[in-house]
Amino acid sequence: MTIPFTSDTLVKDIVNELPKTSDVFKKNRIDFCCGGNIPLSQAAAQNNLNMDNLIEELKEVYEKSEPADTDLEVWTNSESNTIIDHVIAAYHRVTEEELTQLSPYVTKVSRVHGDNHPELLKVNELFYEFKKEMIEHMAKEEEIVFPLIRQLADNTVPNREEAIAMIVELEKEHDHAGEILRQIRAVTADFELPLDACGTYRLVYKRLEDMEGLTFMHVHLENNILFPRYIED
């Protein structure tokens, strides 16, 4: 089976073709959303990865994929309104719920274990910064920018330049949210658990890592699928 990508293929295009490859990129700490507009070879070099090994991992995902995995109905082949509705339902609502549910656990772990593991105090600080950023960001998307994109899609937007400027601003907010997540991953040493980690400690690290993955997919849909339709005209 011939794989549909090479070392010169952009990271974001590989994920567009087969979303499950995002797991490989996430595992190897390759940013496929905000930083996905670079060739696979450059991403490997930046992360000191063996190119052949990376290709093999991606090839394995591709060879195991079912035909449905490449049917990207809510991705590249869908209307903008479909993508917006999907982002709101599958990412905004889920993210809001998870941020709310995870908050008391993050607070508890930092309070109980912070003396012995001071990195948890930083995790607590970063988490609440991320929570505030994401809640405000998602509200802006739903109340202001998504309606503008719907108008751009049907050519009824009053001020095209202003709408595009708002989209560009969202991309910058994505970059900042991504940086917070990178700091959380760094301060936790890739979510490595200490020997004395209790059940709640383990739960927090697992759900923070899941939150990272959820956010990356959210941003990928917008930065690499939806937004370029309007800011790269």
Tab-separated table of N, CA and C in Angstrom, residues 95-169:
chain	number	residue	atom	x	y	z
A	95	THR	N	-15.780	21.108	25.822
A	95	THR	CA	-14.704	21.809	26.528
A	95	THR	C	-15.241	22.554	27.744
A	96	GLU	N	-16.357	23.239	27.591
A	96	GLU	CA	-16.964	23.954	28.718
A	96	GLU	C	-17.273	23.003	29.867
A	97	GLU	N	-17.858	21.875	29.527
A	97	GLU	CA	-18.222	20.907	30.564
A	97	GLU	C	-16.992	20.348	31.263
A	98	GLU	N	-15.976	20.020	30.477
A	98	GLU	CA	-14.771	19.438	31.063
A	98	GLU	C	-14.018	20.453	31.913
A	99	LEU	N	-13.939	21.687	31.476
A	99	LEU	CA	-13.280	22.719	32.283
A	99	LEU	C	-13.979	22.889	33.629
A	100	THR	N	-15.293	22.862	33.611
A	100	THR	CA	-16.066	22.995	34.847
A	100	THR	C	-15.838	21.803	35.772
A	101	GLN	N	-15.880	20.600	35.204
A	101	GLN	CA	-15.754	19.394	36.020
A	101	GLN	C	-14.338	19.179	36.536
A	102	LEU	N	-13.356	19.577	35.748
A	102	LEU	CA	-11.962	19.343	36.120
A	102	LEU	C	-11.447	20.349	37.148
A	103	SER	N	-12.015	21.541	37.175
A	103	SER	CA	-11.521	22.620	38.042
A	103	SER	C	-11.323	22.198	39.502
A	104	PRO	N	-12.331	21.612	40.168
A	104	PRO	CA	-12.128	21.273	41.592
A	104	PRO	C	-11.034	20.242	41.813
A	105	TYR	N	-10.824	19.339	40.860
A	105	TYR	CA	-9.771	18.339	41.008
A	105	TYR	C	-8.388	18.979	40.916
A	106	VAL	N	-8.231	19.903	39.975
A	106	VAL	CA	-6.945	20.597	39.827
A	106	VAL	C	-6.636	21.377	41.103
A	107	THR	N	-7.645	22.063	41.618
A	107	THR	CA	-7.467	22.835	42.852
A	107	THR	C	-7.102	21.926	44.021
A	108	LYS	N	-7.811	20.813	44.143
A	108	LYS	CA	-7.580	19.891	45.264
A	108	LYS	C	-6.175	19.303	45.220
A	109	VAL	N	-5.746	18.852	44.062
A	109	VAL	CA	-4.427	18.224	43.949
A	109	VAL	C	-3.314	19.222	44.257
A	110	SER	N	-3.473	20.447	43.773
A	110	SER	CA	-2.437	21.451	44.045
A	110	SER	C	-2.385	21.799	45.529
A	111	ARG	N	-3.550	21.825	46.150
A	111	ARG	CA	-3.597	22.165	47.580
A	111	ARG	C	-3.032	21.039	48.444
A	112	VAL	N	-3.369	19.790	48.108
A	112	VAL	CA	-2.961	18.650	48.922
A	112	VAL	C	-1.503	18.255	48.675
A	113	HIS	N	-1.064	18.322	47.425
A	113	HIS	CA	0.267	17.812	47.078
A	113	HIS	C	1.261	18.903	46.681
A	114	GLY	N	0.831	20.146	46.715
A	114	GLY	CA	1.686	21.227	46.238
A	114	GLY	C	2.968	21.408	47.021
A	115	ASP	N	2.954	21.105	48.308
A	115	ASP	CA	4.166	21.271	49.112
A	115	ASP	C	5.266	20.324	48.655
A	116	ASN	N	4.891	19.077	48.375
A	116	ASN	CA	5.881	18.086	47.948
A	116	ASN	C	6.140	18.125	46.447
A	117	HIS	N	5.174	18.647	45.705
A	117	HIS	CA	5.308	18.718	44.250
A	117	HIS	C	4.935	20.128	43.798
A	118	PRO	N	5.869	21.069	43.945
A	118	PRO	CA	5.563	22.476	43.644
A	118	PRO	C	5.152	22.726	42.202
A	119	GLU	N	5.470	21.785	41.302
A	119	GLU	CA	5.038	21.956	39.914
A	119	GLU	C	3.515	21.995	39.815
A	120	LEU	N	2.827	21.387	40.789
A	120	LEU	CA	1.362	21.389	40.775
A	120	LEU	C	0.794	22.789	41.002
A	121	LEU	N	1.518	23.611	41.715
A	121	LEU	CA	1.073	24.992	41.921
A	121	LEU	C	1.095	25.740	40.593
A	122	LYS	N	2.119	25.463	39.793
A	122	LYS	CA	2.202	26.077	38.463
A	122	LYS	C	1.122	25.507	37.539
A	123	VAL	N	0.871	24.213	37.649
A	123	VAL	CA	-0.192	23.596	36.856
A	123	VAL	C	-1.530	24.248	37.176
A	124	ASN	N	-1.777	24.466	38.451
A	124	ASN	CA	-3.027	25.099	38.876
A	124	ASN	C	-3.157	26.499	38.267
A	125	GLU	N	-2.077	27.254	38.324
A	125	GLU	CA	-2.072	28.613	37.763
A	125	GLU	C	-2.326	28.590	36.255
A	126	LEU	N	-1.630	27.705	35.561
A	126	LEU	CA	-1.773	27.617	34.107
A	126	LEU	C	-3.156	27.123	33.704
A	127	PHE	N	-3.673	26.159	34.449
A	127	PHE	CA	-4.997	25.629	34.119
A	127	PHE	C	-6.057	26.719	34.184
A	128	TYR	N	-6.026	27.515	35.237
A	128	TYR	CA	-7.057	28.548	35.371
A	128	TYR	C	-6.857	29.682	34.369
A	129	GLU	N	-5.624	29.912	33.972
A	129	GLU	CA	-5.390	30.868	32.885
A	129	GLU	C	-5.979	30.321	31.578
A	130	PHE	N	-5.749	29.039	31.332
A	130	PHE	CA	-6.283	28.393	30.131
A	130	PHE	C	-7.813	28.394	30.156
A	131	LYS	N	-8.377	28.080	31.293
A	131	LYS	CA	-9.838	28.048	31.418
A	131	LYS	C	-10.444	29.407	31.086
A	132	LYS	N	-9.882	30.453	31.654
A	132	LYS	CA	-10.392	31.805	31.403
A	132	LYS	C	-10.273	32.153	29.910
A	133	GLU	N	-9.112	31.857	29.338
A	133	GLU	CA	-8.869	32.154	27.921
A	133	GLU	C	-9.885	31.432	27.037
A	134	MET	N	-10.082	30.144	27.286
A	134	MET	CA	-10.934	29.345	26.414
A	134	MET	C	-12.404	29.740	26.534
A	135	ILE	N	-12.863	30.018	27.730
A	135	ILE	CA	-14.268	30.405	27.902
A	135	ILE	C	-14.545	31.715	27.171
A	136	GLU	N	-13.633	32.676	27.327
A	136	GLU	CA	-13.801	33.958	26.631
A	136	GLU	C	-13.683	33.777	25.124
A	137	HIS	N	-12.743	32.939	24.701
A	137	HIS	CA	-12.497	32.707	23.277
A	137	HIS	C	-13.707	32.052	22.614
A	138	MET	N	-14.237	31.029	23.237
A	138	MET	CA	-15.370	30.321	22.653
A	138	MET	C	-16.611	31.208	22.599
A	139	ALA	N	-16.785	32.039	23.614
A	139	ALA	CA	-17.917	32.972	23.598
A	139	ALA	C	-17.780	33.960	22.442
A	140	LYS	N	-16.555	34.456	22.214
A	140	LYS	CA	-16.324	35.384	21.109
A	140	LYS	C	-16.615	34.709	19.771
A	141	GLU	N	-16.186	33.465	19.650
A	141	GLU	CA	-16.444	32.743	18.409
A	141	GLU	C	-17.945	32.632	18.142
A	142	GLU	N	-18.683	32.212	19.143
A	142	GLU	CA	-20.102	31.954	18.944
A	142	GLU	C	-20.918	33.234	18.787
A	143	GLU	N	-20.550	34.262	19.529
A	143	GLU	CA	-21.359	35.482	19.531
A	143	GLU	C	-20.983	36.449	18.412
A	144	ILE	N	-19.712	36.424	17.995
A	144	ILE	CA	-19.263	37.439	17.038
A	144	ILE	C	-18.712	36.838	15.749
A	145	VAL	N	-17.693	35.990	15.863
A	145	VAL	CA	-16.943	35.595	14.674
A	145	VAL	C	-17.658	34.535	13.843
A	146	PHE	N	-18.235	33.539	14.471
A	146	PHE	CA	-18.945	32.542	13.685
A	146	PHE	C	-20.105	33.139	12.886
A	147	PRO	N	-20.891	34.044	13.470
A	147	PRO	CA	-21.922	34.702	12.645
A	147	PRO	C	-21.327	35.452	11.456
A	148	LEU	N	-20.152	36.069	11.649
A	148	LEU	CA	-19.497	36.758	10.537
A	148	LEU	C	-19.056	35.772	9.458
A	149	ILE	N	-18.548	34.613	9.889
A	149	ILE	CA	-18.129	33.612	8.908
A	149	ILE	C	-19.334	33.079	8.135
A	150	ARG	N	-20.453	32.919	8.816
A	150	ARG	CA	-21.669	32.491	8.113
A	150	ARG	C	-22.057	33.533	7.060
A	151	GLN	N	-21.873	34.808	7.389
A	151	GLN	CA	-22.168	35.864	6.419
A	151	GLN	C	-21.152	35.885	5.287
A	152	LEU	N	-19.886	35.617	5.618
A	152	LEU	CA	-18.872	35.514	4.572
A	152	LEU	C	-19.216	34.375	3.608
A	153	ALA	N	-19.720	33.282	4.165
A	153	ALA	CA	-20.025	32.108	3.345
A	153	ALA	C	-21.144	32.379	2.343
A	154	ASP	N	-22.109	33.222	2.735
A	154	ASP	CA	-23.218	33.497	1.798
A	154	ASP	C	-23.152	34.911	1.209
A	155	ASN	N	-21.960	35.540	1.377
A	155	ASN	CA	-21.718	36.856	0.769
A	155	ASN	C	-22.688	37.937	1.237
A	156	THR	N	-23.019	37.925	2.535
A	156	THR	CA	-23.884	38.963	3.088
A	156	THR	C	-23.186	39.776	4.174
A	157	VAL	N	-21.870	39.571	4.354
A	157	VAL	CA	-21.155	40.264	5.418
A	157	VAL	C	-21.061	41.763	5.089
A	158	PRO	N	-21.355	42.634	6.060
A	158	PRO	CA	-21.319	44.082	5.798
A	158	PRO	C	-19.914	44.609	5.517
A	159	ASN	N	-18.925	44.099	6.261
A	159	ASN	CA	-17.557	44.596	6.131
A	159	ASN	C	-16.604	43.407	6.087
A	160	ARG	N	-16.195	43.027	4.892
A	160	ARG	CA	-15.369	41.827	4.723
A	160	ARG	C	-14.013	41.960	5.410
A	161	GLU	N	-13.376	43.117	5.277
A	161	GLU	CA	-12.048	43.317	5.869
A	161	GLU	C	-12.100	43.198	7.388
A	162	GLU	N	-13.132	43.770	7.977
A	162	GLU	CA	-13.268	43.696	9.437
A	162	GLU	C	-13.492	42.252	9.877
A	163	ALA	N	-14.294	41.515	9.131
A	163	ALA	CA	-14.557	40.115	9.465
A	163	ALA	C	-13.277	39.291	9.401
A	164	ILE	N	-12.484	39.495	8.358
A	164	ILE	CA	-11.236	38.757	8.204
A	164	ILE	C	-10.256	39.109	9.327
A	165	ALA	N	-10.247	40.373	9.722
A	165	ALA	CA	-9.377	40.792	10.830
A	165	ALA	C	-9.757	40.072	12.129
A	166	MET	N	-11.050	39.861	12.329
A	166	MET	CA	-11.509	39.143	13.520
A	166	MET	C	-11.051	37.684	13.480
A	167	ILE	N	-11.067	37.084	12.299
A	167	ILE	CA	-10.601	35.700	12.164
A	167	ILE	C	-9.114	35.608	12.492
A	168	VAL	N	-8.338	36.553	11.975
A	168	VAL	CA	-6.899	36.575	12.253
A	168	VAL	C	-6.640	36.724	13.756
A	169	GLU	N	-7.462	37.517	14.417
A	169	GLU	CA	-7.331	37.695	15.871
A	169	GLU	C	-7.581	36.373	16.599
